[in-house]
PDB file of N, CA, C and O in Angstrom:
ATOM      1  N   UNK A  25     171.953-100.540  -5.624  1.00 93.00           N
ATOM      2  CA  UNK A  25     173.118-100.964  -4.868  1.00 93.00           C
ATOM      3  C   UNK A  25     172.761-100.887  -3.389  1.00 93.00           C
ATOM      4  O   UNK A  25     172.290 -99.892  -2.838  1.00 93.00           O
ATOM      5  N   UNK A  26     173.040-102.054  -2.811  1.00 95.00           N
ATOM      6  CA  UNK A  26     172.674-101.613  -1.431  1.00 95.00           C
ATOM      7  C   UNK A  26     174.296-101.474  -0.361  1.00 95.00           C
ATOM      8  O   UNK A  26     175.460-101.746  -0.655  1.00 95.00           O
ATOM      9  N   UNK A  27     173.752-100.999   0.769  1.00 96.00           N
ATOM     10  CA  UNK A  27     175.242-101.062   1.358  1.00 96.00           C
ATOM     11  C   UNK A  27     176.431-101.662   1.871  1.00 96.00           C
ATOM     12  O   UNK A  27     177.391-101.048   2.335  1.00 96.00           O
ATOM     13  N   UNK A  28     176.289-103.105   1.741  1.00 95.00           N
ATOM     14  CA  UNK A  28     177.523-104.439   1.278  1.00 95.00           C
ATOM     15  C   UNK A  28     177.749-104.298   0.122  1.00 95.00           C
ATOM     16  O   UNK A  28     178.796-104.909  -0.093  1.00 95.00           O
ATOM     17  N   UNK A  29     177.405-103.869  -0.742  1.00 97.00           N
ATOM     18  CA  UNK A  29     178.120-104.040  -1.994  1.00 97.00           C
ATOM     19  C   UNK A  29     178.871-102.199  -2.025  1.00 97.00           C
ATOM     20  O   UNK A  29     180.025-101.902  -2.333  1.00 97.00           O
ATOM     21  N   UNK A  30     178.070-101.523  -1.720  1.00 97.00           N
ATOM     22  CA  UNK A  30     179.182-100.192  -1.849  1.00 97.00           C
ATOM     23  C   UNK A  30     180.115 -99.897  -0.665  1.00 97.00           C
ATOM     24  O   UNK A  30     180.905 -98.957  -0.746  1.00 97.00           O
ATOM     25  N   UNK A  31     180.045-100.731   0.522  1.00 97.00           N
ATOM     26  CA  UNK A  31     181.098-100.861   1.067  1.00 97.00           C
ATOM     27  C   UNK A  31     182.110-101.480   0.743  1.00 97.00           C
ATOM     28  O   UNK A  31     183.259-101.152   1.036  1.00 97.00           O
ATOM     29  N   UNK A  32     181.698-102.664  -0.047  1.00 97.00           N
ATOM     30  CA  UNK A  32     182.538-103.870  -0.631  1.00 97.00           C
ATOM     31  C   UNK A  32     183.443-102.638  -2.016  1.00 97.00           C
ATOM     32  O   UNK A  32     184.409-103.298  -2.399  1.00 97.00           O
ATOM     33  N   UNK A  33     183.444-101.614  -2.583  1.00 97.00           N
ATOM     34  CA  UNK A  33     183.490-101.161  -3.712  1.00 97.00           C
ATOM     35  C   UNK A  33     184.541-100.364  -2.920  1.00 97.00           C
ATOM     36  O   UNK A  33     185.723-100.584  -3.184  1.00 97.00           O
ATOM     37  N   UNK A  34     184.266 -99.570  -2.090  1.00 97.00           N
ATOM     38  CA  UNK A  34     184.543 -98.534  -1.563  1.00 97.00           C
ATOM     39  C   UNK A  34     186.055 -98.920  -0.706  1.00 97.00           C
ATOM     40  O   UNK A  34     186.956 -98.089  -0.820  1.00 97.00           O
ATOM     41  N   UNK A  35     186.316-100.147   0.126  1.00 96.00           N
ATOM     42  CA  UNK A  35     187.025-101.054   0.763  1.00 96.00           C
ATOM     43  C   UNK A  35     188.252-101.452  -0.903  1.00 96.00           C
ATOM     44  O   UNK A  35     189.470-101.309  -1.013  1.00 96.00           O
ATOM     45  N   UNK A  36     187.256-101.940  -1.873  1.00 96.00           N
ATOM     46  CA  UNK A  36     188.869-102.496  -2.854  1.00 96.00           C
ATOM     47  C   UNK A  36     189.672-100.831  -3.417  1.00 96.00           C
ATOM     48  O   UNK A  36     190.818-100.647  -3.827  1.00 96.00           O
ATOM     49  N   UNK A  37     188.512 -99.808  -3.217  1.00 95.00           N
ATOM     50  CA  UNK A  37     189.073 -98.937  -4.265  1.00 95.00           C
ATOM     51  C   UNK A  37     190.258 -98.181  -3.034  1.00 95.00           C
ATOM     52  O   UNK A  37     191.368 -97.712  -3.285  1.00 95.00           O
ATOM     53  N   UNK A  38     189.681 -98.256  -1.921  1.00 95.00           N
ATOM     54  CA  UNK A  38     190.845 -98.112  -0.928  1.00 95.00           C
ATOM     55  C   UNK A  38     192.133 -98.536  -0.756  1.00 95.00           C
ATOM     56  O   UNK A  38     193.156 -97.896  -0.509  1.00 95.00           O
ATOM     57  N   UNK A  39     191.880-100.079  -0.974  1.00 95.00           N
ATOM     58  CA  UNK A  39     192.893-100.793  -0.546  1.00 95.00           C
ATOM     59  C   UNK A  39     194.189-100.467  -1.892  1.00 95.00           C
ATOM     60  O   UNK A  39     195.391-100.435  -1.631  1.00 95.00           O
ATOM     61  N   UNK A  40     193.590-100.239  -3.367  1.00 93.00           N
ATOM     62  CA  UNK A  40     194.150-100.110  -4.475  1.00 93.00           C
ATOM     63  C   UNK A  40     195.506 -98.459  -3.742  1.00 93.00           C
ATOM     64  O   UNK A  40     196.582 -98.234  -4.298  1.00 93.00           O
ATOM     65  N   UNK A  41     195.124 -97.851  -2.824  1.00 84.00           N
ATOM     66  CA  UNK A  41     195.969 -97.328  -2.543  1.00 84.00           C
ATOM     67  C   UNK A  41     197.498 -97.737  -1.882  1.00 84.00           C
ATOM     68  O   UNK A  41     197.616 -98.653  -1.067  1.00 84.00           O
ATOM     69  N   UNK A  42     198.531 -96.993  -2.317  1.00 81.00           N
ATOM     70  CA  UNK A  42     200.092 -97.656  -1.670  1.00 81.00           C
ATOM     71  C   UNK A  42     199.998 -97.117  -0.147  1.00 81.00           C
ATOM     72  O   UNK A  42     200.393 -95.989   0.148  1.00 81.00           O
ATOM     73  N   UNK A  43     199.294 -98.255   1.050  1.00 81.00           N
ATOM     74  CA  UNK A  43     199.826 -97.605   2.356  1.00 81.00           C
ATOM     75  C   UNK A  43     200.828 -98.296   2.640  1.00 81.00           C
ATOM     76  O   UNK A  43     200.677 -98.648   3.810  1.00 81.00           O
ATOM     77  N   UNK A  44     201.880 -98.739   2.191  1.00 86.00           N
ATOM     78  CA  UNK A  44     203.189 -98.965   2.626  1.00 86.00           C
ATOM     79  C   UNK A  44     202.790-100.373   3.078  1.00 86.00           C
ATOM     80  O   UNK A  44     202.015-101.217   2.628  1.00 86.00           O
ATOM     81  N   UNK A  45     203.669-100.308   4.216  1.00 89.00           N
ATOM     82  CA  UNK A  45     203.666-101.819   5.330  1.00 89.00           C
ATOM     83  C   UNK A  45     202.631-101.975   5.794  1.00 89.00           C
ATOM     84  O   UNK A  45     202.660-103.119   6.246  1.00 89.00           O
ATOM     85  N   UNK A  46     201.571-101.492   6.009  1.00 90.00           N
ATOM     86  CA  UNK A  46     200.226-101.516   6.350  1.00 90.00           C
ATOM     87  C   UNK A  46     199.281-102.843   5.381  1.00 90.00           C
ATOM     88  O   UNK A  46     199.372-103.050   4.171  1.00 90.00           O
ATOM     89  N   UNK A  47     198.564-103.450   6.209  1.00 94.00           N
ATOM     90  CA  UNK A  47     198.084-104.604   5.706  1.00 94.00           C
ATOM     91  C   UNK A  47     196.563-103.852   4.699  1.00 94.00           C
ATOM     92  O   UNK A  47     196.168-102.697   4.859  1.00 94.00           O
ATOM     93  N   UNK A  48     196.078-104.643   3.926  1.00 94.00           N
ATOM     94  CA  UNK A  48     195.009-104.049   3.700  1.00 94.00           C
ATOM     95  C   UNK A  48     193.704-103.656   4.845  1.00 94.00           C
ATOM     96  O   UNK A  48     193.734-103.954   6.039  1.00 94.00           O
ATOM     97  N   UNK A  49     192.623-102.946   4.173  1.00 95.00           N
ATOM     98  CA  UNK A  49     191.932-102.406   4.974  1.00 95.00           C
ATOM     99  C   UNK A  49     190.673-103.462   5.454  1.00 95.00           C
ATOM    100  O   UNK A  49     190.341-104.519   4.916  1.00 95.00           O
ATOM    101  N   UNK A  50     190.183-102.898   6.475  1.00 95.00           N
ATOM    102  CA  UNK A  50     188.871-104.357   6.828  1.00 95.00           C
ATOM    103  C   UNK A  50     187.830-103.290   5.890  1.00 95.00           C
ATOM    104  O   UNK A  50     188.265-102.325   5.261  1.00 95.00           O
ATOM    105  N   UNK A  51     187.114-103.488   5.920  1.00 95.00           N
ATOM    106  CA  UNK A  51     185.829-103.215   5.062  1.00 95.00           C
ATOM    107  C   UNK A  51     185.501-101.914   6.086  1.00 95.00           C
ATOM    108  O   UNK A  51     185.390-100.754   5.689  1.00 95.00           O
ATOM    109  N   UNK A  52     185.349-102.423   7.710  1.00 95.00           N
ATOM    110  CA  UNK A  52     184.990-101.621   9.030  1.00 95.00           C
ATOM    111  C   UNK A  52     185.846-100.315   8.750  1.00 95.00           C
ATOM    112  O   UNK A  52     185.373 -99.206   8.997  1.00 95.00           O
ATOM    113  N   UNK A  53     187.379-100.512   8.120  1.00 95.00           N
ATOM    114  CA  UNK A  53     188.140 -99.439   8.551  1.00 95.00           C
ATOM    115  C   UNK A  53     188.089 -98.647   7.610  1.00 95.00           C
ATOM    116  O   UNK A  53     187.896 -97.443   7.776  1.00 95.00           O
ATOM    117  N   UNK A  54     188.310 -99.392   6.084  1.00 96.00           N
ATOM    118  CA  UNK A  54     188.128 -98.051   4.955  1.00 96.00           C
ATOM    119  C   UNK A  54     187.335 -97.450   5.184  1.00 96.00           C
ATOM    120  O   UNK A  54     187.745 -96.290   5.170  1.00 96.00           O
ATOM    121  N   UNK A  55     185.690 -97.513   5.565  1.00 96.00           N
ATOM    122  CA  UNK A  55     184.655 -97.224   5.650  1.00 96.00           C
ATOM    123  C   UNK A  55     184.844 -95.643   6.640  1.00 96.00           C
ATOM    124  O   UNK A  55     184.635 -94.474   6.313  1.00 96.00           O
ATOM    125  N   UNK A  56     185.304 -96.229   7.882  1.00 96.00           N
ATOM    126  CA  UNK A  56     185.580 -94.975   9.067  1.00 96.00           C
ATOM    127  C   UNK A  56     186.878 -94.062   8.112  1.00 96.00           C
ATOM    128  O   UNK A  56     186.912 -92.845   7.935  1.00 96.00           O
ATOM    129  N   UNK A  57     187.692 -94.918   7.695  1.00 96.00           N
ATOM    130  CA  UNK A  57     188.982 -94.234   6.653  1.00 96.00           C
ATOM    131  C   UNK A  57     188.334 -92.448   5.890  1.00 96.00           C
ATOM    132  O   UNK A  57     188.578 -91.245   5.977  1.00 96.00           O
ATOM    133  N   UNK A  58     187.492 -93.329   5.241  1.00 97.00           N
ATOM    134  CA  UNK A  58     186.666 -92.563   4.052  1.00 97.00           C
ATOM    135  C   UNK A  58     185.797 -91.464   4.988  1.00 97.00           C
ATOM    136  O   UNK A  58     185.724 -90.318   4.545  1.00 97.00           O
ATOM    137  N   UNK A  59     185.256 -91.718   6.036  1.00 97.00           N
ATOM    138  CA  UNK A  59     184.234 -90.724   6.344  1.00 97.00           C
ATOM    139  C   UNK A  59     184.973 -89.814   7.177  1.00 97.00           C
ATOM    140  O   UNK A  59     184.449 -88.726   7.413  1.00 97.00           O
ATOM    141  N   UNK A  60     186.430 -90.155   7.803  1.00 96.00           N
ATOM    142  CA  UNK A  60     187.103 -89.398   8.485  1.00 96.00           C
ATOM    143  C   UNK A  60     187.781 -88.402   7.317  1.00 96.00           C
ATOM    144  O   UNK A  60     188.021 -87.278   7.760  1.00 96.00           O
ATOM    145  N   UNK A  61     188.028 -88.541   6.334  1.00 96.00           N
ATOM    146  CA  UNK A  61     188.685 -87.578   4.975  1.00 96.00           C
ATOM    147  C   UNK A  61     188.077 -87.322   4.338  1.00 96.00           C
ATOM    148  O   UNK A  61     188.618 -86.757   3.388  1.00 96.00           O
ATOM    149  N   UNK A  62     186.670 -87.450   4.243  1.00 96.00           N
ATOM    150  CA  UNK A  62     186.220 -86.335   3.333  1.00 96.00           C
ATOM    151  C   UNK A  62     184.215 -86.710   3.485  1.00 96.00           C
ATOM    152  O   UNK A  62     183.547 -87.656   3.906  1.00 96.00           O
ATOM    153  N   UNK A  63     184.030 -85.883   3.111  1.00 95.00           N
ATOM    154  CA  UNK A  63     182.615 -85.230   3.182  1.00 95.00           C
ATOM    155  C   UNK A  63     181.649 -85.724   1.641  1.00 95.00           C
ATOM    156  O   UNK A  63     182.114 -85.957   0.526  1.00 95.00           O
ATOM    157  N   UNK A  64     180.213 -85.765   2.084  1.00 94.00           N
ATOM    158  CA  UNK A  64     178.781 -86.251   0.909  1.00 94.00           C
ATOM    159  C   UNK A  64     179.469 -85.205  -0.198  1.00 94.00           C
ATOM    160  O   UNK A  64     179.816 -85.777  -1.231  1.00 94.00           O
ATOM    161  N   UNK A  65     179.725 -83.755  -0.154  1.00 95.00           N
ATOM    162  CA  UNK A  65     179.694 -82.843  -0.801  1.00 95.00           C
ATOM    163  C   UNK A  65     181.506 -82.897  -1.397  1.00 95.00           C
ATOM    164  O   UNK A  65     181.783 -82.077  -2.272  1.00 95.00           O
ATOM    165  N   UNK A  66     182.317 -83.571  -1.048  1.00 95.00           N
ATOM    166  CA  UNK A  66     183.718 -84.014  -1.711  1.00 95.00           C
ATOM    167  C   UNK A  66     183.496 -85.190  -2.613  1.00 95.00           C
ATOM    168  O   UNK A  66     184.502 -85.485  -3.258  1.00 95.00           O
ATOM    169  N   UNK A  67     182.612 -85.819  -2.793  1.00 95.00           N
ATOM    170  CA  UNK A  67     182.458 -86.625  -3.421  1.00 95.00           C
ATOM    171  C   UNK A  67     181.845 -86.575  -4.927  1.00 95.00           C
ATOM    172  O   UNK A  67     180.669 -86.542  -5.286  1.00 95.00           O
ATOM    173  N   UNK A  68     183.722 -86.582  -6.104  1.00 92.00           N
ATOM    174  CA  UNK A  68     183.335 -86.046  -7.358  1.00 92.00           C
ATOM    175  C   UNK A  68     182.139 -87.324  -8.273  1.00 92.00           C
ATOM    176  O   UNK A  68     182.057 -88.550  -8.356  1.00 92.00           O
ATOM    177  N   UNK A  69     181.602 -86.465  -8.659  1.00 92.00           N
ATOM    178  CA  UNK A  69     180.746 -87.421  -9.021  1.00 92.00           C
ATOM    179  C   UNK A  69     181.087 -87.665 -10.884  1.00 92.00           C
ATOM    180  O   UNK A  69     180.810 -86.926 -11.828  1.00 92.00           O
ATOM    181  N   UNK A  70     181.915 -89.262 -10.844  1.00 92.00           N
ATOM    182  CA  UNK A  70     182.290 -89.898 -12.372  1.00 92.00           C
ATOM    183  C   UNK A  70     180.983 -90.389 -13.279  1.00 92.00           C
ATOM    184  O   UNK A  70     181.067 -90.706 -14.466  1.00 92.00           O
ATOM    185  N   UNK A  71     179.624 -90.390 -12.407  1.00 91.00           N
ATOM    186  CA  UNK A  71     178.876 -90.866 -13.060  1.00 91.00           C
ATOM    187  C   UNK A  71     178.930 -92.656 -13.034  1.00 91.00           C
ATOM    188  O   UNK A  71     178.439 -93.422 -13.863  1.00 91.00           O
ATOM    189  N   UNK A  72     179.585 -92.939 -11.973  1.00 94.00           N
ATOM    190  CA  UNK A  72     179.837 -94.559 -12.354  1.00 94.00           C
ATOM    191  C   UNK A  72     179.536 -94.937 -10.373  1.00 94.00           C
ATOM    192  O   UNK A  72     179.304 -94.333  -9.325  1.00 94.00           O
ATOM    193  N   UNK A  73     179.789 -96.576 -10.987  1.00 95.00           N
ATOM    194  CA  UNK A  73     179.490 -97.123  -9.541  1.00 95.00           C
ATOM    195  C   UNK A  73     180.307 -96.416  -8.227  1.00 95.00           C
ATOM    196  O   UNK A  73     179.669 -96.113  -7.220  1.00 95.00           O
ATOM    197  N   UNK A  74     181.771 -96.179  -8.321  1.00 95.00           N
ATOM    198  CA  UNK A  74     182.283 -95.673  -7.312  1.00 95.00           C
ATOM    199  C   UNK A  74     181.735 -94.435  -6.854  1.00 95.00           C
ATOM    200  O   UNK A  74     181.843 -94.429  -5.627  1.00 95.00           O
ATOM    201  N   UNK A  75     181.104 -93.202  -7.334  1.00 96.00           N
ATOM    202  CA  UNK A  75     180.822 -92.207  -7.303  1.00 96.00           C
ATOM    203  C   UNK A  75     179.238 -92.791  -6.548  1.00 96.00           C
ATOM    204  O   UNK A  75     178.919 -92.132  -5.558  1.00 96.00           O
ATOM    205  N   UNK A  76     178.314 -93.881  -6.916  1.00 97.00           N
ATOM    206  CA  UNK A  76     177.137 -94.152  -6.200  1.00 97.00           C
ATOM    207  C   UNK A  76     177.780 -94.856  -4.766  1.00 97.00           C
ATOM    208  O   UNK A  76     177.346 -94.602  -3.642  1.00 97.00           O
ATOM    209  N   UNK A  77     178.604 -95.541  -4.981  1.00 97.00           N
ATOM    210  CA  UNK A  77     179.166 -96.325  -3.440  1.00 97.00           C
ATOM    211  C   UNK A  77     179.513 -95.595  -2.852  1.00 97.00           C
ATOM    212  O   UNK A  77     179.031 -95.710  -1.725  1.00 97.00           O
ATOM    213  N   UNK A  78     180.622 -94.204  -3.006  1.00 97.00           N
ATOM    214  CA  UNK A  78     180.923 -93.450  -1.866  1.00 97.00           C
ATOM    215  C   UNK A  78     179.923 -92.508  -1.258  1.00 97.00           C
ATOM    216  O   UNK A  78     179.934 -92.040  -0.120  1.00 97.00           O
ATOM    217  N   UNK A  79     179.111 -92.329  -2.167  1.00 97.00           N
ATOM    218  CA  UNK A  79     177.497 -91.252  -1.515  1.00 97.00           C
ATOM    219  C   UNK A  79     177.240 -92.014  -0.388  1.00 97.00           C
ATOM    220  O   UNK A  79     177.531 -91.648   0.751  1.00 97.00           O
ATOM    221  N   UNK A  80     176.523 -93.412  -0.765  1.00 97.00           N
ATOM    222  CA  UNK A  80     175.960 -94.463  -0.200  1.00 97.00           C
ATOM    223  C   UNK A  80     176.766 -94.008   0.958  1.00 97.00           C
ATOM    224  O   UNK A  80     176.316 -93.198   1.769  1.00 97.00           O
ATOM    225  N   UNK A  81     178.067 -94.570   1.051  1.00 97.00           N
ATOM    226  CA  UNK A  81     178.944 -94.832   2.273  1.00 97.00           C
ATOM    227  C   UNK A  81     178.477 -93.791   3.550  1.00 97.00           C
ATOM    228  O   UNK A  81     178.021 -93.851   4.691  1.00 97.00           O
ATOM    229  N   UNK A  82     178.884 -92.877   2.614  1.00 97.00           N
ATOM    230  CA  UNK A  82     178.959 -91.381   3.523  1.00 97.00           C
ATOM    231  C   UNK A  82     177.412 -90.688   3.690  1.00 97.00           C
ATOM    232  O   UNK A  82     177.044 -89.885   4.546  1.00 97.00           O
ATOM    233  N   UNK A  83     176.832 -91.136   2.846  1.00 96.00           N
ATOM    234  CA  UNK A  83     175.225 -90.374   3.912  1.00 96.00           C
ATOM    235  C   UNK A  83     174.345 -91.674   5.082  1.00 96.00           C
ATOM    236  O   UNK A  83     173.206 -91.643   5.548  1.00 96.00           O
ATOM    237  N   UNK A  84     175.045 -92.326   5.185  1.00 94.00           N
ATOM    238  CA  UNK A  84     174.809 -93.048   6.544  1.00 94.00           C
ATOM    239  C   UNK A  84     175.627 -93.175   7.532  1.00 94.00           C
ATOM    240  O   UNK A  84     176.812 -92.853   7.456  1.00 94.00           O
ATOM    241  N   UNK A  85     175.113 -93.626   8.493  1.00 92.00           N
ATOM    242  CA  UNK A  85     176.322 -94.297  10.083  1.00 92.00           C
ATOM    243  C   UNK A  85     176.661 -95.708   9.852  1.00 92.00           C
ATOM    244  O   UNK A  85     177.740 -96.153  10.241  1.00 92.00           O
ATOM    245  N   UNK A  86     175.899 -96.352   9.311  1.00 89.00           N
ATOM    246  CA  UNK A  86     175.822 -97.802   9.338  1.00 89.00           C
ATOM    247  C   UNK A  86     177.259 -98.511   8.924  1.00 89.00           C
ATOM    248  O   UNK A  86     178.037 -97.867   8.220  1.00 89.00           O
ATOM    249  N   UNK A  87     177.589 -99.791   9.350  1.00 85.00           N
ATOM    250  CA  UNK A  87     178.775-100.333   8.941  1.00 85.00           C
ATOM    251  C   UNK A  87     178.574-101.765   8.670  1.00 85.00           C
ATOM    252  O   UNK A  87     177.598-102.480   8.898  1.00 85.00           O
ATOM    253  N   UNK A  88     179.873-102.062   8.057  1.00 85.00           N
ATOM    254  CA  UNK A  88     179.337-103.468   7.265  1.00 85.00           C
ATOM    255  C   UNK A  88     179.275-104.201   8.308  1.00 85.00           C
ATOM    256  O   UNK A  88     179.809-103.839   9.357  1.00 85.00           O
ATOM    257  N   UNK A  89     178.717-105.175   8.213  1.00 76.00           N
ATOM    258  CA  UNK A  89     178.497-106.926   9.357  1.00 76.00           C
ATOM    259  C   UNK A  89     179.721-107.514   9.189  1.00 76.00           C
ATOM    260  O   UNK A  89     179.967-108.591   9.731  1.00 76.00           O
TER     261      UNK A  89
END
């Protein structure tokens, strides 16, 4: 998996959240969203793609294009 696609993962599983009146998220924002709430070591690991996309996310700086 490289990191457009686990940002891309990481961005729908976000957006699947109820933020009210709030529009969905840019890819840019879940991304900062996610690394501002929680930590490499909060991240339960299901054994599945979401659990490899949020590692991904969070042990780099990098952001999507």
């Amino acid at each position: 998996m490289d990191f457009q696609e686990a940002a891309a993962i990481v961005t729908a599983d976000q957006n699947q959240n109820d933020w009210g009146d709030e529009p969905p998220m840019t890819q840019a924002e879940a991304i900062e969203h996610v690394r501002n709430i929680m930590t490499l070591e909060d991240v339960v690991d299901y054994g599945d793609e979401n659990t490899e996309a949020y590692r991904l996310v969070l042990s780099t700086s990098q952001l999507p294009e």
